[in-house]
Amino acid sequence: MRFYLMIWALVILVLGYEYYALSFQPQMSLLYRAQIVGLVSRERRLETASGGWLGQWVGWLGFGFMVVMNAYSIRKRFLSAHSFGRLSQWLNFHVFCGLVGPTFIFFHSNLRVRGIVGISFWSMVISFTSGLVGRYFYIQVAGKKAEIEKAAERWLHSLDRILKKQNLEPEQATKDQVKQKALLFVGAARGNEQQASLTVLVSAIAGDLRSLFGRLVLPQGWPAEARVCLMQYAFSMRQANFLEPFQRLLKHWHAFHFPFAVFMYLAAIVHIISSLIFLRSHG
């Protein structure tokens, strides 16, 4: 996902620079320099208007990413074979398209999101934002409960090996206390799995924030490697315990996300058709 984010940042940087240059210092524009050396026809007007050739190309690219974004849904529903890649990789590509598509549309509108373009753009923003939430839900439900619990056990075995390597033999009661402390730290205290889905979500997010900005305190003398094992154990147990609540949340999320996605495409198609009619009538 980091690679996709770097590409997205590069797209923003290039488009931002180009639109700024064309608006205020045309001689600094990359397209202007390309036009001088003959890579771009001199008949092309270098402008940022949405109806110009640059604006149209940027708009088509944005819509193209919106369409390609559906490859994830096709892979998820119809192409279950492993030869088509892991679903998590397709999800990352789906999120990437959801980032780049609205970015191109934003520049296509010449930084003015209004009218039908504005409706489509803000539908994309809502759809993308909810998509990030959906990705978080998907991560929480990835895998089967039995496999996740086995992974948690493996992390405990790794913890035992690390402690033994350091000639540490804590009592079982001490180890149980530390494990419970780790579960509390990530928001996975026993009994939480029986609570409402929203309560589970808040508990999980709070645990993620604590793990991001805080640090689990270990008993004196325990090595730092033990913290990694305990945190991974706690996250695995949280995922196993919260599997059903997050599955319910994922269903509710899909009911919210789908209408905005459909409306986004409808608004985009209406905009494209009306623009083509306008250009043809004024051509």
mmCIF file of C-alpha atoms in Angstrom:
data_model
loop_
_atom_site.group_PDB
_atom_site.id
_atom_site.type_symbol
_atom_site.label_atom_id
_atom_site.label_comp_id
_atom_site.label_asym_id
_atom_site.label_seq_id
_atom_site.Cartn_x
_atom_site.Cartn_y
_atom_site.Cartn_z
ATOM 1 C CA MET A 1 0.000 0.000 0.000
ATOM 2 C CA ARG A 2 2.930 2.309 0.646
ATOM 3 C CA PHE A 3 3.904 2.105 -3.033
ATOM 4 C CA TYR A 4 0.400 3.155 -4.085
ATOM 5 C CA LEU A 5 0.470 6.078 -1.663
ATOM 6 C CA MET A 6 3.770 7.236 -3.139
ATOM 7 C CA ILE A 7 2.278 7.169 -6.647
ATOM 8 C CA TRP A 8 -0.754 9.112 -5.430
ATOM 9 C CA ALA A 9 1.497 11.725 -3.819
ATOM 10 C CA LEU A 10 3.449 11.986 -7.088
ATOM 11 C CA VAL A 11 0.220 12.514 -9.056
ATOM 12 C CA ILE A 12 -0.816 15.315 -6.695
ATOM 13 C CA LEU A 13 2.635 16.900 -6.920
ATOM 14 C CA VAL A 14 2.796 16.834 -10.731
ATOM 15 C CA LEU A 15 -0.776 17.981 -11.304
ATOM 16 C CA GLY A 16 -0.519 20.641 -8.610
ATOM 17 C CA TYR A 17 2.682 22.025 -10.085
ATOM 18 C CA GLU A 18 1.335 21.969 -13.643
ATOM 19 C CA TYR A 19 -1.951 23.654 -12.801
ATOM 20 C CA TYR A 20 -0.172 26.296 -10.734
ATOM 21 C CA ALA A 21 2.355 26.951 -13.497
ATOM 22 C CA LEU A 22 -0.283 27.204 -16.226
ATOM 23 C CA SER A 23 -2.328 29.589 -14.086
ATOM 24 C CA PHE A 24 0.435 31.926 -12.907
ATOM 25 C CA GLN A 25 3.745 31.177 -14.679
ATOM 26 C CA PRO A 26 3.054 29.424 -18.011
ATOM 27 C CA GLN A 27 6.724 29.465 -19.009
ATOM 28 C CA MET A 28 7.460 27.143 -16.064
ATOM 29 C CA SER A 29 4.889 24.603 -17.202
ATOM 30 C CA LEU A 30 6.118 21.147 -18.146
ATOM 31 C CA LEU A 31 3.612 21.094 -20.994
ATOM 32 C CA TYR A 32 4.899 24.463 -22.203
ATOM 33 C CA ARG A 33 8.430 23.083 -22.359
ATOM 34 C CA ALA A 34 7.161 19.942 -24.074
ATOM 35 C CA GLN A 35 5.412 22.163 -26.605
ATOM 36 C CA ILE A 36 8.639 24.036 -27.320
ATOM 37 C CA VAL A 37 10.534 20.845 -28.159
ATOM 38 C CA GLY A 38 7.665 19.547 -30.273
ATOM 39 C CA LEU A 39 6.304 16.850 -27.975
ATOM 40 C CA VAL A 40 2.989 18.705 -27.736
ATOM 41 C CA SER A 41 1.323 20.303 -30.739
ATOM 42 C CA ARG A 42 1.570 24.090 -30.818
ATOM 43 C CA GLU A 43 -2.093 24.156 -31.772
ATOM 44 C CA ARG A 44 -2.972 22.975 -28.275
ATOM 45 C CA ARG A 45 -4.000 25.755 -25.926
ATOM 46 C CA LEU A 46 -2.271 25.372 -22.597
ATOM 47 C CA GLU A 47 -5.011 26.147 -20.098
ATOM 48 C CA THR A 48 -6.540 24.605 -17.006
ATOM 49 C CA ALA A 49 -10.190 24.975 -18.019
ATOM 50 C CA SER A 50 -12.164 21.764 -17.633
ATOM 51 C CA GLY A 51 -13.276 22.021 -21.265
ATOM 52 C CA GLY A 52 -9.710 22.333 -22.564
ATOM 53 C CA TRP A 53 -7.778 19.379 -23.911
ATOM 54 C CA LEU A 54 -5.779 19.032 -20.682
ATOM 55 C CA GLY A 55 -8.904 19.206 -18.540
ATOM 56 C CA GLN A 56 -10.621 16.632 -20.719
ATOM 57 C CA TRP A 57 -7.697 14.215 -20.526
ATOM 58 C CA VAL A 58 -7.502 14.603 -16.763
ATOM 59 C CA GLY A 59 -11.244 14.045 -16.529
ATOM 60 C CA TRP A 60 -11.111 10.896 -18.639
ATOM 61 C CA LEU A 61 -8.251 9.575 -16.525
ATOM 62 C CA GLY A 62 -10.247 10.225 -13.361
ATOM 63 C CA PHE A 63 -13.285 8.444 -14.749
ATOM 64 C CA GLY A 64 -11.044 5.622 -15.979
ATOM 65 C CA PHE A 65 -9.716 5.030 -12.481
ATOM 66 C CA MET A 66 -13.280 5.077 -11.185
ATOM 67 C CA VAL A 67 -14.180 2.320 -13.640
ATOM 68 C CA VAL A 68 -11.035 0.249 -13.049
ATOM 69 C CA MET A 69 -11.751 0.489 -9.331
ATOM 70 C CA ASN A 70 -14.508 -2.089 -9.859
ATOM 71 C CA ALA A 71 -11.918 -4.747 -10.711
ATOM 72 C CA TYR A 72 -11.800 -5.506 -6.990
ATOM 73 C CA SER A 73 -15.527 -6.271 -6.891
ATOM 74 C CA ILE A 74 -15.210 -8.503 -9.962
ATOM 75 C CA ARG A 75 -12.271 -10.358 -8.409
ATOM 76 C CA LYS A 76 -14.110 -10.722 -5.099
ATOM 77 C CA ARG A 77 -17.347 -12.084 -6.545
ATOM 78 C CA PHE A 78 -16.371 -14.012 -9.653
ATOM 79 C CA LEU A 79 -12.643 -14.780 -9.681
ATOM 80 C CA SER A 80 -11.938 -16.807 -6.579
ATOM 81 C CA ALA A 81 -8.922 -18.672 -7.954
ATOM 82 C CA HIS A 82 -5.594 -17.979 -6.258
ATOM 83 C CA SER A 83 -3.995 -17.403 -9.658
ATOM 84 C CA PHE A 84 -5.664 -13.992 -9.757
ATOM 85 C CA GLY A 85 -3.778 -12.783 -6.694
ATOM 86 C CA ARG A 86 -4.667 -12.272 -3.071
ATOM 87 C CA LEU A 87 -7.838 -10.367 -2.309
ATOM 88 C CA SER A 88 -5.954 -8.016 0.015
ATOM 89 C CA GLN A 89 -3.750 -6.922 -2.902
ATOM 90 C CA TRP A 90 -6.810 -6.217 -5.011
ATOM 91 C CA LEU A 91 -8.269 -4.232 -2.115
ATOM 92 C CA ASN A 92 -5.134 -2.087 -1.946
ATOM 93 C CA PHE A 93 -5.442 -1.404 -5.677
ATOM 94 C CA HIS A 94 -9.123 -0.577 -5.156
ATOM 95 C CA VAL A 95 -8.189 1.977 -2.488
ATOM 96 C CA PHE A 96 -5.476 3.398 -4.755
ATOM 97 C CA CYS A 97 -7.986 3.955 -7.566
ATOM 98 C CA GLY A 98 -10.311 5.535 -5.022
ATOM 99 C CA LEU A 99 -7.533 7.994 -4.175
ATOM 100 C CA VAL A 100 -6.296 8.818 -7.665
ATOM 101 C CA GLY A 101 -9.722 8.996 -9.337
ATOM 102 C CA PRO A 102 -11.100 11.860 -7.208
ATOM 103 C CA THR A 103 -7.722 13.605 -7.467
ATOM 104 C CA PHE A 104 -7.932 13.697 -11.260
ATOM 105 C CA ILE A 105 -11.589 14.758 -11.110
ATOM 106 C CA PHE A 106 -10.700 17.556 -8.683
ATOM 107 C CA PHE A 107 -8.124 18.951 -11.109
ATOM 108 C CA HIS A 108 -10.460 18.316 -14.046
ATOM 109 C CA SER A 109 -12.946 20.691 -12.423
ATOM 110 C CA ASN A 110 -10.149 23.293 -12.268
ATOM 111 C CA LEU A 111 -10.332 23.116 -8.479
ATOM 112 C CA ARG A 112 -13.993 24.189 -8.559
ATOM 113 C CA VAL A 113 -16.268 21.353 -7.500
ATOM 114 C CA ARG A 114 -19.760 22.525 -8.321
ATOM 115 C CA GLY A 115 -22.716 21.513 -10.459
ATOM 116 C CA ILE A 116 -22.913 17.905 -11.619
ATOM 117 C CA VAL A 117 -19.136 17.571 -11.282
ATOM 118 C CA GLY A 118 -19.444 18.671 -7.668
ATOM 119 C CA ILE A 119 -22.161 16.102 -7.009
ATOM 120 C CA SER A 120 -20.042 13.346 -8.517
ATOM 121 C CA PHE A 121 -16.911 14.557 -6.731
ATOM 122 C CA TRP A 122 -18.450 14.716 -3.269
ATOM 123 C CA SER A 123 -20.102 11.360 -3.863
ATOM 124 C CA MET A 124 -16.614 10.055 -4.616
ATOM 125 C CA VAL A 125 -15.251 11.644 -1.450
ATOM 126 C CA ILE A 126 -17.983 10.065 0.669
ATOM 127 C CA SER A 127 -17.579 6.751 -1.123
ATOM 128 C CA PHE A 128 -13.805 6.828 -0.714
ATOM 129 C CA THR A 129 -13.968 7.830 2.955
ATOM 130 C CA SER A 130 -16.412 5.057 3.684
ATOM 131 C CA GLY A 131 -14.122 2.789 1.651
ATOM 132 C CA LEU A 132 -11.300 3.429 4.107
ATOM 133 C CA VAL A 133 -13.645 2.443 6.913
ATOM 134 C CA GLY A 134 -14.590 -0.664 4.949
ATOM 135 C CA ARG A 135 -10.927 -1.552 4.491
ATOM 136 C CA TYR A 136 -10.471 -1.369 8.263
ATOM 137 C CA PHE A 137 -13.457 -3.678 8.728
ATOM 138 C CA TYR A 138 -12.112 -6.058 6.097
ATOM 139 C CA ILE A 139 -8.766 -6.338 7.889
ATOM 140 C CA GLN A 140 -10.597 -7.247 11.089
ATOM 141 C CA VAL A 141 -12.564 -10.085 9.462
ATOM 142 C CA ALA A 142 -9.787 -11.493 7.259
ATOM 143 C CA GLY A 143 -9.167 -15.127 8.131
ATOM 144 C CA LYS A 144 -11.000 -17.875 9.984
ATOM 145 C CA LYS A 145 -11.356 -17.801 13.746
ATOM 146 C CA ALA A 146 -9.587 -21.124 14.300
ATOM 147 C CA GLU A 147 -6.608 -20.034 12.185
ATOM 148 C CA ILE A 148 -6.381 -16.695 13.986
ATOM 149 C CA GLU A 149 -6.408 -18.424 17.378
ATOM 150 C CA LYS A 150 -3.633 -20.747 16.197
ATOM 151 C CA ALA A 151 -1.608 -17.701 15.187
ATOM 152 C CA ALA A 152 -2.116 -16.291 18.684
ATOM 153 C CA GLU A 153 -0.820 -19.529 20.181
ATOM 154 C CA ARG A 154 2.259 -19.374 17.968
ATOM 155 C CA TRP A 155 3.024 -15.907 19.279
ATOM 156 C CA LEU A 156 2.800 -17.247 22.833
ATOM 157 C CA HIS A 157 5.240 -20.020 21.955
ATOM 158 C CA SER A 158 7.578 -17.406 20.504
ATOM 159 C CA LEU A 159 7.275 -15.455 23.753
ATOM 160 C CA ASP A 160 8.221 -18.536 25.771
ATOM 161 C CA ARG A 161 11.288 -19.113 23.596
ATOM 162 C CA ILE A 162 12.408 -15.504 24.004
ATOM 163 C CA LEU A 163 12.015 -15.618 27.777
ATOM 164 C CA LYS A 164 13.823 -18.946 27.967
ATOM 165 C CA LYS A 165 16.654 -17.570 25.860
ATOM 166 C CA GLN A 166 17.027 -14.758 28.392
ATOM 167 C CA ASN A 167 16.987 -17.287 31.258
ATOM 168 C CA LEU A 168 13.672 -15.886 32.474
ATOM 169 C CA GLU A 169 11.141 -18.264 33.966
ATOM 170 C CA PRO A 170 8.222 -16.178 35.256
ATOM 171 C CA GLU A 171 5.397 -17.866 37.107
ATOM 172 C CA GLN A 172 2.279 -18.750 35.135
ATOM 173 C CA ALA A 173 0.254 -16.234 37.136
ATOM 174 C CA THR A 174 2.664 -13.483 36.087
ATOM 175 C CA LYS A 175 2.439 -14.496 32.441
ATOM 176 C CA ASP A 176 -1.357 -14.552 32.640
ATOM 177 C CA GLN A 177 -1.375 -11.051 34.116
ATOM 178 C CA VAL A 178 0.893 -9.756 31.359
ATOM 179 C CA LYS A 179 -1.271 -11.370 28.675
ATOM 180 C CA GLN A 180 -4.407 -9.828 30.169
ATOM 181 C CA LYS A 181 -2.650 -6.479 30.313
ATOM 182 C CA ALA A 182 -1.792 -6.777 26.618
ATOM 183 C CA LEU A 183 -5.405 -7.641 25.790
ATOM 184 C CA LEU A 184 -6.617 -4.593 27.700
ATOM 185 C CA PHE A 185 -4.028 -2.457 25.927
ATOM 186 C CA VAL A 186 -5.393 -3.318 22.459
ATOM 187 C CA GLY A 187 -9.019 -3.160 23.592
ATOM 188 C CA ALA A 188 -9.604 -6.903 23.584
ATOM 189 C CA ALA A 189 -10.577 -7.561 27.192
ATOM 190 C CA ARG A 190 -12.580 -10.733 27.635
ATOM 191 C CA GLY A 191 -16.315 -10.177 27.514
ATOM 192 C CA ASN A 192 -16.129 -7.283 25.030
ATOM 193 C CA GLU A 193 -17.002 -9.628 22.180
ATOM 194 C CA GLN A 194 -20.531 -9.932 23.618
ATOM 195 C CA GLN A 195 -21.102 -6.187 23.486
ATOM 196 C CA ALA A 196 -22.775 -4.191 20.731
ATOM 197 C CA SER A 197 -20.921 -3.849 17.434
ATOM 198 C CA LEU A 198 -20.441 -0.107 17.892
ATOM 199 C CA THR A 199 -18.950 -0.637 21.349
ATOM 200 C CA VAL A 200 -16.572 -3.230 19.919
ATOM 201 C CA LEU A 201 -15.561 -0.798 17.160
ATOM 202 C CA VAL A 202 -14.800 1.980 19.651
ATOM 203 C CA SER A 203 -12.817 -0.445 21.803
ATOM 204 C CA ALA A 204 -10.786 -1.648 18.800
ATOM 205 C CA ILE A 205 -10.038 1.875 17.558
ATOM 206 C CA ALA A 206 -9.012 2.969 21.053
ATOM 207 C CA GLY A 207 -6.687 -0.024 21.228
ATOM 208 C CA ASP A 208 -5.181 0.815 17.846
ATOM 209 C CA LEU A 209 -4.538 4.382 18.955
ATOM 210 C CA ARG A 210 -2.910 3.200 22.169
ATOM 211 C CA SER A 211 -0.656 0.839 20.234
ATOM 212 C CA LEU A 212 0.212 3.620 17.792
ATOM 213 C CA PHE A 213 1.068 6.320 20.315
ATOM 214 C CA GLY A 214 1.745 4.313 23.462
ATOM 215 C CA ARG A 215 3.819 1.342 24.528
ATOM 216 C CA LEU A 216 2.926 -1.741 26.496
ATOM 217 C CA VAL A 217 4.833 -1.798 29.793
ATOM 218 C CA LEU A 218 6.661 -5.073 30.399
ATOM 219 C CA PRO A 219 7.745 -6.613 33.687
ATOM 220 C CA GLN A 220 11.226 -5.604 34.728
ATOM 221 C CA GLY A 221 13.918 -7.547 32.925
ATOM 222 C CA TRP A 222 11.770 -8.699 30.012
ATOM 223 C CA PRO A 223 13.363 -8.020 26.583
ATOM 224 C CA ALA A 224 11.777 -5.746 23.986
ATOM 225 C CA GLU A 225 11.160 -8.742 21.712
ATOM 226 C CA ALA A 226 8.643 -9.982 24.253
ATOM 227 C CA ARG A 227 6.549 -6.859 23.650
ATOM 228 C CA VAL A 228 6.263 -7.692 19.953
ATOM 229 C CA CYS A 229 5.040 -11.204 20.727
ATOM 230 C CA LEU A 230 2.555 -9.977 23.319
ATOM 231 C CA MET A 231 1.151 -7.294 21.033
ATOM 232 C CA GLN A 232 0.762 -9.701 18.128
ATOM 233 C CA TYR A 233 -0.871 -12.218 20.449
ATOM 234 C CA ALA A 234 -3.271 -9.568 21.733
ATOM 235 C CA PHE A 235 -4.169 -8.344 18.241
ATOM 236 C CA SER A 236 -4.783 -11.918 17.087
ATOM 237 C CA MET A 237 -7.021 -12.630 20.061
ATOM 238 C CA ARG A 238 -8.890 -9.388 19.512
ATOM 239 C CA GLN A 239 -9.482 -10.290 15.890
ATOM 240 C CA ALA A 240 -10.740 -13.746 16.870
ATOM 241 C CA ASN A 241 -13.011 -12.426 19.632
ATOM 242 C CA PHE A 242 -14.379 -9.525 17.585
ATOM 243 C CA LEU A 243 -14.857 -11.460 14.356
ATOM 244 C CA GLU A 244 -18.651 -11.668 14.481
ATOM 245 C CA PRO A 245 -19.243 -8.019 15.540
ATOM 246 C CA PHE A 246 -17.014 -6.784 12.724
ATOM 247 C CA GLN A 247 -18.771 -9.051 10.244
ATOM 248 C CA ARG A 248 -22.032 -7.364 11.231
ATOM 249 C CA LEU A 249 -20.417 -3.946 10.896
ATOM 250 C CA LEU A 250 -19.144 -4.885 7.443
ATOM 251 C CA LYS A 251 -22.686 -5.718 6.318
ATOM 252 C CA HIS A 252 -24.001 -2.385 7.626
ATOM 253 C CA TRP A 253 -21.110 -0.579 5.966
ATOM 254 C CA HIS A 254 -21.847 -2.164 2.590
ATOM 255 C CA ALA A 255 -25.481 -1.030 2.806
ATOM 256 C CA PHE A 256 -24.210 2.542 3.306
ATOM 257 C CA HIS A 257 -21.344 2.442 0.807
ATOM 258 C CA PHE A 258 -23.104 0.922 -2.197
ATOM 259 C CA PRO A 259 -25.743 3.654 -2.832
ATOM 260 C CA PHE A 260 -23.117 6.408 -2.816
ATOM 261 C CA ALA A 261 -20.976 4.430 -5.256
ATOM 262 C CA VAL A 262 -23.929 3.980 -7.625
ATOM 263 C CA PHE A 263 -24.885 7.652 -7.354
ATOM 264 C CA MET A 264 -21.272 8.631 -8.031
ATOM 265 C CA TYR A 265 -21.239 6.732 -11.330
ATOM 266 C CA LEU A 266 -24.652 8.026 -12.376
ATOM 267 C CA ALA A 267 -23.610 11.636 -11.756
ATOM 268 C CA ALA A 268 -20.349 11.083 -13.643
ATOM 269 C CA ILE A 269 -22.146 9.549 -16.634
ATOM 270 C CA VAL A 270 -24.676 12.402 -16.730
ATOM 271 C CA HIS A 271 -21.817 14.908 -16.642
ATOM 272 C CA ILE A 272 -19.937 13.145 -19.452
ATOM 273 C CA ILE A 273 -23.002 12.926 -21.693
ATOM 274 C CA SER A 274 -23.979 16.559 -21.120
ATOM 275 C CA SER A 275 -20.389 17.690 -21.754
ATOM 276 C CA LEU A 276 -20.144 15.721 -24.991
ATOM 277 C CA ILE A 277 -23.458 17.167 -26.190
ATOM 278 C CA PHE A 278 -22.295 20.681 -25.318
ATOM 279 C CA LEU A 279 -18.943 20.270 -27.072
ATOM 280 C CA ARG A 280 -20.580 18.796 -30.152
ATOM 281 C CA SER A 281 -23.177 21.561 -30.392
ATOM 282 C CA HIS A 282 -20.482 24.234 -29.999
ATOM 283 C CA GLY A 283 -17.864 22.482 -32.086
#
